[in-house]
Short mmCIF file of N, CA, C and O and ligand atoms in Angstrom, two decimals:
data_model
loop_
_atom_site.label_atom_id
_atom_site.label_comp_id
_atom_site.label_asym_id
_atom_site.label_seq_id
_atom_site.Cartn_x
_atom_site.Cartn_y
_atom_site.Cartn_z
N MET A 1 -6.51 7.38 12.97
CA MET A 1 -7.00 7.90 11.67
C MET A 1 -5.78 8.47 10.91
O MET A 1 -4.79 8.90 11.53
N SER A 2 -5.91 8.52 9.64
CA SER A 2 -4.86 9.01 8.79
C SER A 2 -4.74 10.54 8.93
O SER A 2 -5.74 11.19 9.15
N THR A 3 -3.61 11.02 8.71
CA THR A 3 -3.42 12.52 8.71
C THR A 3 -3.17 12.91 7.24
O THR A 3 -3.05 12.13 6.36
N GLU A 4 -3.20 14.24 7.02
CA GLU A 4 -2.95 14.77 5.71
C GLU A 4 -1.61 14.30 5.16
O GLU A 4 -1.53 13.87 3.99
N SER A 5 -0.59 14.25 6.00
CA SER A 5 0.74 13.81 5.48
C SER A 5 0.76 12.30 5.18
O SER A 5 1.47 11.87 4.25
N ASP A 6 -0.04 11.49 5.93
CA ASP A 6 -0.08 10.00 5.61
C ASP A 6 -0.71 9.85 4.22
O ASP A 6 -0.16 9.10 3.39
N ARG A 7 -1.76 10.54 3.92
CA ARG A 7 -2.44 10.41 2.60
C ARG A 7 -1.52 10.91 1.53
O ARG A 7 -1.44 10.30 0.42
N GLY A 8 -0.81 11.97 1.81
CA GLY A 8 0.14 12.50 0.79
C GLY A 8 1.26 11.58 0.47
O GLY A 8 1.70 11.54 -0.62
N ALA A 9 1.68 10.74 1.47
CA ALA A 9 2.76 9.80 1.24
C ALA A 9 2.31 8.72 0.31
O ALA A 9 3.14 8.20 -0.44
N VAL A 10 1.01 8.41 0.27
CA VAL A 10 0.55 7.26 -0.56
C VAL A 10 0.27 7.78 -1.94
O VAL A 10 0.72 7.13 -2.92
N ASN A 11 -0.35 8.88 -2.16
CA ASN A 11 -0.73 9.35 -3.45
C ASN A 11 -0.78 10.89 -3.44
O ASN A 11 -1.85 11.48 -3.23
N ALA A 12 0.36 11.52 -3.62
CA ALA A 12 0.45 12.97 -3.44
C ALA A 12 -0.47 13.66 -4.41
O ALA A 12 -1.04 14.74 -4.09
N SER A 13 -0.63 13.17 -5.61
CA SER A 13 -1.41 13.94 -6.59
C SER A 13 -2.95 13.61 -6.54
O SER A 13 -3.71 14.38 -7.03
N GLN A 14 -3.30 12.56 -5.87
CA GLN A 14 -4.72 12.15 -5.78
C GLN A 14 -5.27 11.96 -7.20
O GLN A 14 -6.44 12.00 -7.40
N THR A 15 -4.46 11.63 -8.16
CA THR A 15 -4.82 11.25 -9.50
C THR A 15 -5.13 9.84 -9.64
O THR A 15 -4.44 9.04 -9.15
N VAL A 16 -6.21 9.44 -10.30
CA VAL A 16 -6.56 8.11 -10.55
C VAL A 16 -5.80 7.69 -11.80
O VAL A 16 -6.01 8.22 -12.87
N THR A 17 -4.96 6.66 -11.60
CA THR A 17 -4.05 6.16 -12.71
C THR A 17 -4.72 4.95 -13.36
O THR A 17 -5.71 4.40 -12.83
N GLU A 18 -4.20 4.57 -14.49
CA GLU A 18 -4.71 3.36 -15.16
C GLU A 18 -4.51 2.13 -14.24
O GLU A 18 -5.35 1.21 -14.24
N LYS A 19 -3.38 2.15 -13.46
CA LYS A 19 -3.18 1.04 -12.54
C LYS A 19 -4.24 1.00 -11.43
O LYS A 19 -4.76 -0.08 -11.09
N ASP A 20 -4.63 2.18 -10.94
CA ASP A 20 -5.71 2.28 -10.04
C ASP A 20 -6.99 1.70 -10.62
O ASP A 20 -7.68 0.93 -9.96
N ARG A 21 -7.30 2.02 -11.84
CA ARG A 21 -8.50 1.50 -12.54
C ARG A 21 -8.44 -0.02 -12.65
O ARG A 21 -9.45 -0.75 -12.48
N GLU A 22 -7.25 -0.56 -12.92
CA GLU A 22 -7.01 -2.02 -13.02
C GLU A 22 -7.36 -2.67 -11.68
O GLU A 22 -8.10 -3.71 -11.63
N PHE A 23 -6.86 -2.07 -10.61
CA PHE A 23 -7.15 -2.62 -9.24
C PHE A 23 -8.62 -2.51 -8.96
O PHE A 23 -9.24 -3.41 -8.35
N LEU A 24 -9.28 -1.39 -9.31
CA LEU A 24 -10.70 -1.22 -9.00
C LEU A 24 -11.50 -2.23 -9.81
O LEU A 24 -12.51 -2.75 -9.31
N ARG A 25 -11.08 -2.48 -11.10
CA ARG A 25 -11.86 -3.52 -11.88
C ARG A 25 -11.62 -4.83 -11.15
O ARG A 25 -12.62 -5.68 -11.15
N GLY A 26 -10.50 -5.10 -10.55
CA GLY A 26 -10.33 -6.37 -9.78
C GLY A 26 -11.34 -6.51 -8.64
O GLY A 26 -11.85 -7.51 -8.32
N CYS A 27 -11.57 -5.32 -7.99
CA CYS A 27 -12.53 -5.26 -6.86
C CYS A 27 -13.94 -5.59 -7.35
O CYS A 27 -14.70 -6.32 -6.74
N VAL A 28 -14.27 -5.02 -8.49
CA VAL A 28 -15.65 -5.27 -9.09
C VAL A 28 -15.71 -6.78 -9.45
O VAL A 28 -16.78 -7.38 -9.22
N GLY A 29 -14.69 -7.37 -9.98
CA GLY A 29 -14.66 -8.74 -10.23
C GLY A 29 -14.92 -9.61 -9.02
O GLY A 29 -15.66 -10.56 -9.04
N LEU A 30 -14.26 -9.19 -7.95
CA LEU A 30 -14.47 -9.91 -6.69
C LEU A 30 -15.97 -9.79 -6.09
O LEU A 30 -16.50 -10.67 -5.63
N ALA A 31 -16.50 -8.54 -6.32
CA ALA A 31 -17.84 -8.31 -5.97
C ALA A 31 -18.80 -9.14 -6.82
O ALA A 31 -19.77 -9.68 -6.26
N GLN A 32 -18.46 -9.31 -8.08
CA GLN A 32 -19.31 -10.19 -8.91
C GLN A 32 -19.22 -11.64 -8.41
O GLN A 32 -20.25 -12.32 -8.41
N GLU A 33 -18.05 -12.06 -8.10
CA GLU A 33 -17.86 -13.34 -7.55
C GLU A 33 -18.70 -13.55 -6.28
O GLU A 33 -19.32 -14.64 -6.06
N ALA A 34 -18.70 -12.54 -5.43
CA ALA A 34 -19.54 -12.67 -4.17
C ALA A 34 -21.03 -12.75 -4.55
O ALA A 34 -21.71 -13.60 -3.99
N LEU A 35 -21.52 -11.99 -5.43
CA LEU A 35 -22.88 -12.00 -5.85
C LEU A 35 -23.28 -13.30 -6.45
O LEU A 35 -24.31 -13.93 -6.09
N THR A 36 -22.36 -13.86 -7.29
CA THR A 36 -22.60 -15.19 -7.93
C THR A 36 -22.74 -16.30 -6.80
O THR A 36 -23.49 -17.25 -6.91
N ALA A 37 -21.95 -16.12 -5.73
CA ALA A 37 -21.97 -17.04 -4.62
C ALA A 37 -23.14 -16.80 -3.64
O ALA A 37 -23.23 -17.49 -2.60
N GLY A 38 -24.01 -15.88 -3.95
CA GLY A 38 -25.20 -15.54 -3.14
C GLY A 38 -24.90 -14.63 -1.97
O GLY A 38 -25.66 -14.53 -1.02
N ASP A 39 -23.73 -13.87 -2.12
CA ASP A 39 -23.41 -12.93 -1.04
C ASP A 39 -23.66 -11.47 -1.47
O ASP A 39 -24.03 -11.26 -2.62
N GLU A 40 -23.43 -10.56 -0.59
CA GLU A 40 -23.53 -9.12 -0.99
C GLU A 40 -22.32 -8.79 -1.85
O GLU A 40 -21.22 -9.25 -1.57
N PRO A 41 -22.55 -7.96 -2.87
CA PRO A 41 -21.52 -7.67 -3.86
C PRO A 41 -20.42 -6.67 -3.48
O PRO A 41 -20.53 -5.52 -3.89
N PHE A 42 -19.45 -7.11 -2.72
CA PHE A 42 -18.35 -6.25 -2.35
C PHE A 42 -17.01 -7.06 -2.51
O PHE A 42 -16.94 -8.19 -2.13
N GLY A 43 -15.96 -6.35 -2.95
CA GLY A 43 -14.64 -6.99 -3.08
C GLY A 43 -13.53 -5.90 -2.86
O GLY A 43 -13.81 -4.78 -3.11
N SER A 44 -12.39 -6.36 -2.32
CA SER A 44 -11.31 -5.42 -1.98
C SER A 44 -9.94 -6.10 -2.20
O SER A 44 -9.82 -7.29 -2.07
N LEU A 45 -8.99 -5.19 -2.44
CA LEU A 45 -7.64 -5.63 -2.68
C LEU A 45 -6.69 -4.79 -1.80
O LEU A 45 -6.99 -3.61 -1.51
N LEU A 46 -5.63 -5.36 -1.33
CA LEU A 46 -4.53 -4.59 -0.57
C LEU A 46 -3.30 -4.65 -1.47
O LEU A 46 -2.87 -5.74 -1.78
N VAL A 47 -2.84 -3.46 -1.84
CA VAL A 47 -1.67 -3.30 -2.72
C VAL A 47 -0.55 -2.62 -1.97
O VAL A 47 -0.77 -1.59 -1.39
N ASP A 48 0.67 -3.28 -2.10
CA ASP A 48 1.76 -2.66 -1.34
C ASP A 48 2.39 -1.50 -2.12
O ASP A 48 2.02 -1.27 -3.30
N GLU A 49 3.41 -0.89 -1.59
CA GLU A 49 3.97 0.26 -2.23
C GLU A 49 4.73 0.00 -3.50
O GLU A 49 4.92 0.90 -4.35
N SER A 50 5.06 -1.29 -3.78
CA SER A 50 5.62 -1.61 -5.10
C SER A 50 4.57 -1.92 -6.11
O SER A 50 4.94 -2.20 -7.31
N GLY A 51 3.26 -1.98 -5.75
CA GLY A 51 2.22 -2.18 -6.74
C GLY A 51 1.79 -3.60 -6.77
O GLY A 51 1.03 -4.02 -7.64
N THR A 52 2.25 -4.39 -5.82
CA THR A 52 1.95 -5.92 -5.78
C THR A 52 0.68 -6.09 -4.94
O THR A 52 0.59 -5.60 -3.82
N VAL A 53 -0.23 -6.80 -5.49
CA VAL A 53 -1.44 -7.19 -4.64
C VAL A 53 -1.03 -8.24 -3.62
O VAL A 53 -0.50 -9.25 -3.98
N ARG A 54 -1.21 -7.87 -2.39
CA ARG A 54 -0.74 -8.72 -1.26
C ARG A 54 -1.85 -9.58 -0.72
O ARG A 54 -1.66 -10.64 -0.12
N PHE A 55 -3.15 -9.08 -0.82
CA PHE A 55 -4.32 -9.83 -0.27
C PHE A 55 -5.54 -9.35 -1.00
O PHE A 55 -5.61 -8.23 -1.40
N ARG A 56 -6.48 -10.29 -1.24
CA ARG A 56 -7.75 -9.93 -1.80
C ARG A 56 -8.78 -10.83 -1.15
O ARG A 56 -8.56 -11.93 -0.77
N ASP A 57 -10.00 -10.28 -1.14
CA ASP A 57 -11.10 -11.06 -0.62
C ASP A 57 -12.44 -10.45 -1.11
O ASP A 57 -12.44 -9.32 -1.66
N ARG A 58 -13.50 -11.17 -0.87
CA ARG A 58 -14.88 -10.72 -1.20
C ARG A 58 -15.72 -10.83 0.03
O ARG A 58 -15.36 -11.47 1.00
N ASN A 59 -16.94 -10.27 -0.06
CA ASN A 59 -17.85 -10.37 1.06
C ASN A 59 -18.21 -11.87 1.32
O ASN A 59 -18.38 -12.63 0.37
N ARG A 60 -18.34 -12.21 2.59
CA ARG A 60 -18.71 -13.63 2.96
C ARG A 60 -19.62 -13.60 4.17
O ARG A 60 -19.46 -14.43 5.07
N VAL A 61 -20.64 -12.77 4.15
CA VAL A 61 -21.55 -12.61 5.32
C VAL A 61 -22.79 -13.51 5.22
O VAL A 61 -23.50 -13.65 6.17
N LYS A 62 -22.97 -14.16 4.10
CA LYS A 62 -24.24 -14.89 3.87
C LYS A 62 -24.47 -16.02 4.86
O LYS A 62 -25.61 -16.44 5.11
N ASP A 63 -23.36 -16.54 5.50
CA ASP A 63 -23.59 -17.68 6.43
C ASP A 63 -23.76 -17.23 7.84
O ASP A 63 -23.72 -18.04 8.76
N GLY A 64 -23.90 -15.92 8.06
CA GLY A 64 -24.28 -15.46 9.37
C GLY A 64 -23.26 -14.58 10.17
O GLY A 64 -23.63 -14.04 11.23
N ASP A 65 -22.03 -14.51 9.71
CA ASP A 65 -21.05 -13.68 10.35
C ASP A 65 -21.00 -12.31 9.66
O ASP A 65 -20.34 -12.22 8.61
N ALA A 66 -21.64 -11.30 10.32
CA ALA A 66 -21.76 -10.04 9.67
C ALA A 66 -20.44 -9.25 9.63
O ALA A 66 -20.37 -8.13 9.11
N THR A 67 -19.36 -9.77 10.25
CA THR A 67 -18.09 -9.10 10.20
C THR A 67 -17.22 -9.56 9.00
O THR A 67 -16.10 -9.03 8.79
N ARG A 68 -17.72 -10.46 8.22
CA ARG A 68 -16.93 -11.01 7.11
C ARG A 68 -16.90 -10.11 5.83
O ARG A 68 -17.15 -10.54 4.77
N HIS A 69 -16.58 -8.82 6.09
CA HIS A 69 -16.40 -7.87 4.96
C HIS A 69 -14.96 -8.02 4.47
O HIS A 69 -14.08 -8.29 5.29
N PRO A 70 -14.77 -7.83 3.16
CA PRO A 70 -13.36 -7.99 2.68
C PRO A 70 -12.42 -6.95 3.34
O PRO A 70 -11.26 -7.32 3.55
N GLU A 71 -12.90 -5.77 3.61
CA GLU A 71 -12.01 -4.74 4.11
C GLU A 71 -11.59 -5.18 5.60
O GLU A 71 -10.51 -4.85 5.95
N PHE A 72 -12.47 -5.81 6.31
CA PHE A 72 -12.15 -6.29 7.66
C PHE A 72 -11.11 -7.37 7.59
O PHE A 72 -10.14 -7.50 8.42
N GLU A 73 -11.33 -8.31 6.58
CA GLU A 73 -10.32 -9.40 6.39
C GLU A 73 -8.96 -8.84 6.06
O GLU A 73 -7.92 -9.33 6.49
N ILE A 74 -8.95 -7.79 5.23
CA ILE A 74 -7.64 -7.09 4.91
C ILE A 74 -6.98 -6.56 6.25
O ILE A 74 -5.76 -6.75 6.32
N ALA A 75 -7.78 -5.98 7.04
CA ALA A 75 -7.20 -5.44 8.31
C ALA A 75 -6.59 -6.54 9.16
O ALA A 75 -5.47 -6.46 9.59
N ARG A 76 -7.33 -7.66 9.25
CA ARG A 76 -6.81 -8.78 10.04
C ARG A 76 -5.57 -9.36 9.43
O ARG A 76 -4.59 -9.63 10.09
N TRP A 77 -5.63 -9.56 8.09
CA TRP A 77 -4.44 -10.11 7.40
C TRP A 77 -3.21 -9.23 7.54
O TRP A 77 -2.13 -9.68 7.88
N ALA A 78 -3.42 -7.92 7.33
CA ALA A 78 -2.35 -7.00 7.42
C ALA A 78 -1.70 -6.92 8.88
O ALA A 78 -0.55 -6.85 9.01
N ALA A 79 -2.52 -7.01 9.85
CA ALA A 79 -2.06 -6.96 11.22
C ALA A 79 -1.14 -8.15 11.48
O ALA A 79 -0.11 -8.07 12.21
N GLU A 80 -1.48 -9.27 10.86
CA GLU A 80 -0.67 -10.50 11.10
C GLU A 80 0.55 -10.69 10.20
O GLU A 80 1.50 -11.35 10.52
N ASN A 81 0.49 -10.04 9.02
CA ASN A 81 1.49 -10.26 8.00
C ASN A 81 2.38 -9.12 7.60
O ASN A 81 3.36 -9.40 6.84
N LEU A 82 2.04 -7.90 7.89
CA LEU A 82 2.75 -6.74 7.41
C LEU A 82 3.39 -5.97 8.52
O LEU A 82 2.77 -5.92 9.61
N SER A 83 4.53 -5.40 8.32
CA SER A 83 5.13 -4.47 9.28
C SER A 83 4.30 -3.20 9.38
O SER A 83 3.57 -2.89 8.43
N PRO A 84 4.54 -2.43 10.45
CA PRO A 84 3.81 -1.10 10.50
C PRO A 84 4.14 -0.22 9.26
O PRO A 84 3.21 0.41 8.68
N HIS A 85 5.43 -0.28 8.76
CA HIS A 85 5.71 0.59 7.61
C HIS A 85 4.99 -0.02 6.38
O HIS A 85 4.43 0.82 5.58
N GLU A 86 4.91 -1.28 6.20
CA GLU A 86 4.18 -1.87 5.06
C GLU A 86 2.69 -1.51 5.08
O GLU A 86 2.08 -1.21 4.06
N ARG A 87 2.15 -1.56 6.28
CA ARG A 87 0.71 -1.21 6.42
C ARG A 87 0.48 0.22 6.07
O ARG A 87 -0.46 0.56 5.43
N ARG A 88 1.36 1.09 6.55
CA ARG A 88 1.25 2.54 6.31
C ARG A 88 1.37 2.92 4.86
O ARG A 88 0.73 3.85 4.42
N THR A 89 2.16 2.14 4.16
CA THR A 89 2.45 2.55 2.70
C THR A 89 1.63 1.72 1.69
O THR A 89 1.80 1.89 0.52
N SER A 90 0.74 0.85 2.18
CA SER A 90 -0.11 0.09 1.30
C SER A 90 -1.41 0.82 1.03
O SER A 90 -1.74 1.75 1.81
N VAL A 91 -2.11 0.44 -0.01
CA VAL A 91 -3.35 1.14 -0.38
C VAL A 91 -4.43 -0.01 -0.51
O VAL A 91 -4.20 -1.06 -1.01
N VAL A 92 -5.58 0.31 0.05
CA VAL A 92 -6.75 -0.58 -0.09
C VAL A 92 -7.64 -0.08 -1.24
O VAL A 92 -7.95 1.18 -1.25
N TYR A 93 -7.92 -0.98 -2.12
CA TYR A 93 -8.93 -0.68 -3.21
C TYR A 93 -10.14 -1.49 -2.88
O TYR A 93 -10.08 -2.62 -2.48
N THR A 94 -11.29 -0.89 -3.01
CA THR A 94 -12.50 -1.57 -2.68
C THR A 94 -13.69 -1.13 -3.53
O THR A 94 -13.68 -0.02 -4.08
N SER A 95 -14.65 -1.99 -3.71
CA SER A 95 -15.81 -1.74 -4.58
C SER A 95 -16.79 -0.76 -4.00
O SER A 95 -17.69 -0.33 -4.69
N GLY A 96 -16.69 -0.51 -2.71
CA GLY A 96 -17.63 0.34 -2.03
C GLY A 96 -16.99 1.13 -0.90
O GLY A 96 -15.85 0.70 -0.45
N GLU A 97 -17.57 2.15 -0.46
CA GLU A 97 -17.00 2.88 0.77
C GLU A 97 -16.99 2.02 1.93
O GLU A 97 -17.94 1.29 2.19
N HIS A 98 -15.99 2.13 2.72
CA HIS A 98 -15.83 1.33 4.00
C HIS A 98 -17.04 1.62 4.93
O HIS A 98 -17.43 2.83 5.05
N CYS A 99 -17.49 0.55 5.57
CA CYS A 99 -18.50 0.79 6.63
C CYS A 99 -17.78 1.27 7.91
O CYS A 99 -16.54 1.20 7.96
N PRO A 100 -18.41 1.71 8.97
CA PRO A 100 -17.74 2.16 10.19
C PRO A 100 -16.88 1.10 10.82
O PRO A 100 -15.75 1.39 11.33
N MET A 101 -17.29 -0.15 10.85
CA MET A 101 -16.56 -1.24 11.42
C MET A 101 -15.17 -1.42 10.67
O MET A 101 -14.18 -1.45 11.31
N CYS A 102 -15.28 -1.40 9.41
CA CYS A 102 -14.00 -1.58 8.60
C CYS A 102 -13.12 -0.35 8.66
O CYS A 102 -11.86 -0.47 8.75
N SER A 103 -13.71 0.82 8.66
CA SER A 103 -12.91 2.03 8.85
C SER A 103 -12.22 2.05 10.18
O SER A 103 -10.94 2.32 10.22
N ALA A 104 -12.85 1.65 11.25
CA ALA A 104 -12.19 1.58 12.55
C ALA A 104 -11.12 0.52 12.52
O ALA A 104 -9.98 0.76 13.01
N ALA A 105 -11.36 -0.64 11.92
CA ALA A 105 -10.33 -1.72 11.88
C ALA A 105 -9.07 -1.19 11.15
O ALA A 105 -7.96 -1.47 11.57
N HIS A 106 -9.23 -0.48 10.01
CA HIS A 106 -8.12 0.03 9.31
C HIS A 106 -7.34 1.08 10.10
O HIS A 106 -6.14 1.06 10.06
N ALA A 107 -8.03 1.86 10.83
CA ALA A 107 -7.39 2.85 11.68
C ALA A 107 -6.53 2.15 12.78
O ALA A 107 -5.40 2.52 12.98
N TRP A 108 -7.19 1.12 13.35
CA TRP A 108 -6.40 0.36 14.45
C TRP A 108 -5.19 -0.32 13.95
O TRP A 108 -4.18 -0.35 14.69
N VAL A 109 -5.18 -0.85 12.76
CA VAL A 109 -3.99 -1.59 12.27
C VAL A 109 -3.06 -0.70 11.43
O VAL A 109 -2.00 -1.15 11.04
N GLY A 110 -3.44 0.54 11.23
CA GLY A 110 -2.55 1.45 10.53
C GLY A 110 -2.55 1.27 9.07
O GLY A 110 -1.47 1.55 8.40
ZN1 ZN B 1 -17.26 -3.16 6.38
#
């Protein structure tokens, strides 16, 4: 789980910036894409410390795999493609609060 100092390293002021809003609108767009495809409306982005979107996905549970949440896909992708430092300094933007499965996956991959 993250500590107070981990969170402070990512966003010391906890202020929502216009860039944050842009990323959140991107998540809502992915959620809309999921809904249009007949899935549950959730979407998420992983943004690195330079502000670059490194991975994005939407919910894909409609075909029977209940683990296909975008936040879980981010955790899998990050574990395979990012260093521990990159994972620790990246930010996940998502259209809804993480479920317990995804929260645990993010904790495990840092
Ligand atoms: Zn989830």
